XYZ file of C-alpha atoms in Angstrom:
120
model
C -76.454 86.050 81.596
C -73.782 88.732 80.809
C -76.856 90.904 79.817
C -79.055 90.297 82.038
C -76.943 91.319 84.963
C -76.036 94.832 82.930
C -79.598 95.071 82.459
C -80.063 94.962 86.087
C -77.474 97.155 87.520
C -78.214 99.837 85.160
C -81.829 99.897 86.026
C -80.782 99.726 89.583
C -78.389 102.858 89.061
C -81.584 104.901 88.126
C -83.779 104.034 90.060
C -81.189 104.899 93.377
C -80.620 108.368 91.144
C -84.258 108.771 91.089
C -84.682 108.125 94.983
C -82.027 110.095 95.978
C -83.466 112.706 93.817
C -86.645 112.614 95.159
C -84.846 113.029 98.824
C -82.794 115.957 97.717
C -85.988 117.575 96.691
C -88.559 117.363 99.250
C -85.316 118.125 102.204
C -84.638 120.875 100.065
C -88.042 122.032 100.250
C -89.102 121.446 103.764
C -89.700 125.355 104.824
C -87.308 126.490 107.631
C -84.869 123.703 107.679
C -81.835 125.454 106.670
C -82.676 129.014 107.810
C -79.427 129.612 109.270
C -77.689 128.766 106.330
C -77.122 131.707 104.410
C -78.510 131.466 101.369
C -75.769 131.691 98.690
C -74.367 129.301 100.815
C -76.768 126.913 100.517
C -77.306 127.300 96.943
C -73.719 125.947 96.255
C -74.659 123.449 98.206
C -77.411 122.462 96.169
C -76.004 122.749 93.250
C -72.827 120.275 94.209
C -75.211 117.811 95.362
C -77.479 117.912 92.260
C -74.380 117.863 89.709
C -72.465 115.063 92.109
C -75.826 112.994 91.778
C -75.863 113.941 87.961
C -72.034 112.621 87.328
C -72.506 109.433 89.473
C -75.584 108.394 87.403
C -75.389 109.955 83.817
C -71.713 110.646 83.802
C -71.326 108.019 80.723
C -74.361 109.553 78.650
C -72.487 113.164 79.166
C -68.525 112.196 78.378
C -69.808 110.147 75.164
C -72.290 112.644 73.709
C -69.154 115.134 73.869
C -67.205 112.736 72.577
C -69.571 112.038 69.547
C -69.558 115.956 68.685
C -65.704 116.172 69.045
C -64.706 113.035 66.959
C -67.565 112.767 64.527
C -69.685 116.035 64.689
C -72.555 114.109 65.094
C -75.734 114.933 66.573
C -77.998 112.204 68.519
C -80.096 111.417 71.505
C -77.335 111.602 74.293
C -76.633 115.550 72.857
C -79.800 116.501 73.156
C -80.490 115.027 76.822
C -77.028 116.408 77.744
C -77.833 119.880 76.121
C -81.230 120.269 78.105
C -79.590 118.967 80.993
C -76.829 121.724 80.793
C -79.175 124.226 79.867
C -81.610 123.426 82.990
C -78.669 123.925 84.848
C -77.488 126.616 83.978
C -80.723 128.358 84.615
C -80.906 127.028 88.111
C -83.743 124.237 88.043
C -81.356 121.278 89.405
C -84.078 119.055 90.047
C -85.750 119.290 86.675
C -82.266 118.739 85.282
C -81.426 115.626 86.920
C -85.362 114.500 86.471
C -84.930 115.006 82.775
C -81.533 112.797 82.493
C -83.183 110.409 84.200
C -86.395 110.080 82.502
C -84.047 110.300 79.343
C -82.125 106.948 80.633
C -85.257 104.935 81.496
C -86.823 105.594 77.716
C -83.277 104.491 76.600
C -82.770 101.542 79.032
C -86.449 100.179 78.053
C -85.803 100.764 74.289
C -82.395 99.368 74.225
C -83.589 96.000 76.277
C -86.570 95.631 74.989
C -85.738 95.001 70.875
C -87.907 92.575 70.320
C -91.303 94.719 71.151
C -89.980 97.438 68.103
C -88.871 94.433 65.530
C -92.520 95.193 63.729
């Protein structure tokens, strides 16, 4: 029962992420809403929301991929979901950053729940 209920929240907590994503992104697109922001302004703005969304919903895949590289120098999945992440960010496409994560935790939340389908 244990599992089933952390089965459920966890697929609840992306699918909200992926709502509220999908919010962000078309308000952030309607044209003329925010004209008299100015625009670096708004930028920051973005950004804090998108990386606020990102640490509320991925914040565990992030802290223990770094922690894998700093204790045992390894490489896996979480790394390389957190490295693309990063790098989308860092070149300014929030949305396909936190759309990546989270298509990144629904492979991982079907594969890790769903054992029995790979046991071939």
């Amino acid at each position: 029962m244990e599992d089933l209920n952390n089965k459920q929240a966890e697929f609840r907590k992306i699918v909200s992420g992926l709502i509220v994503l999908a919010v962000l992104t078309v308000v952030f697109h309607i044209p003329g809403l925010f004209k008299s922001f100015d625009k670096t302004v708004m930028s920051d703005v973005k950004l804090g929301l998108f990386i606020i969304l990102l640490l509320i919903t991925s914040r565990n895949i992030i802290v223990n991929s770094i922690k894998m590289l700093c204790i045992k120098f390894s490489f896996g999945t979480h790394l390389v979901a957190t490295i693309i992440t990063l790098g989308l960010f860092a070149i300014g496409w929030y949305e396909l950053a936190c759309l990546t994560m989270f298509v990144y935790q629904l492979i991982y939340w079907y594969l890790c729940y769903n054992k029995e389908v790979y046991k071939e």
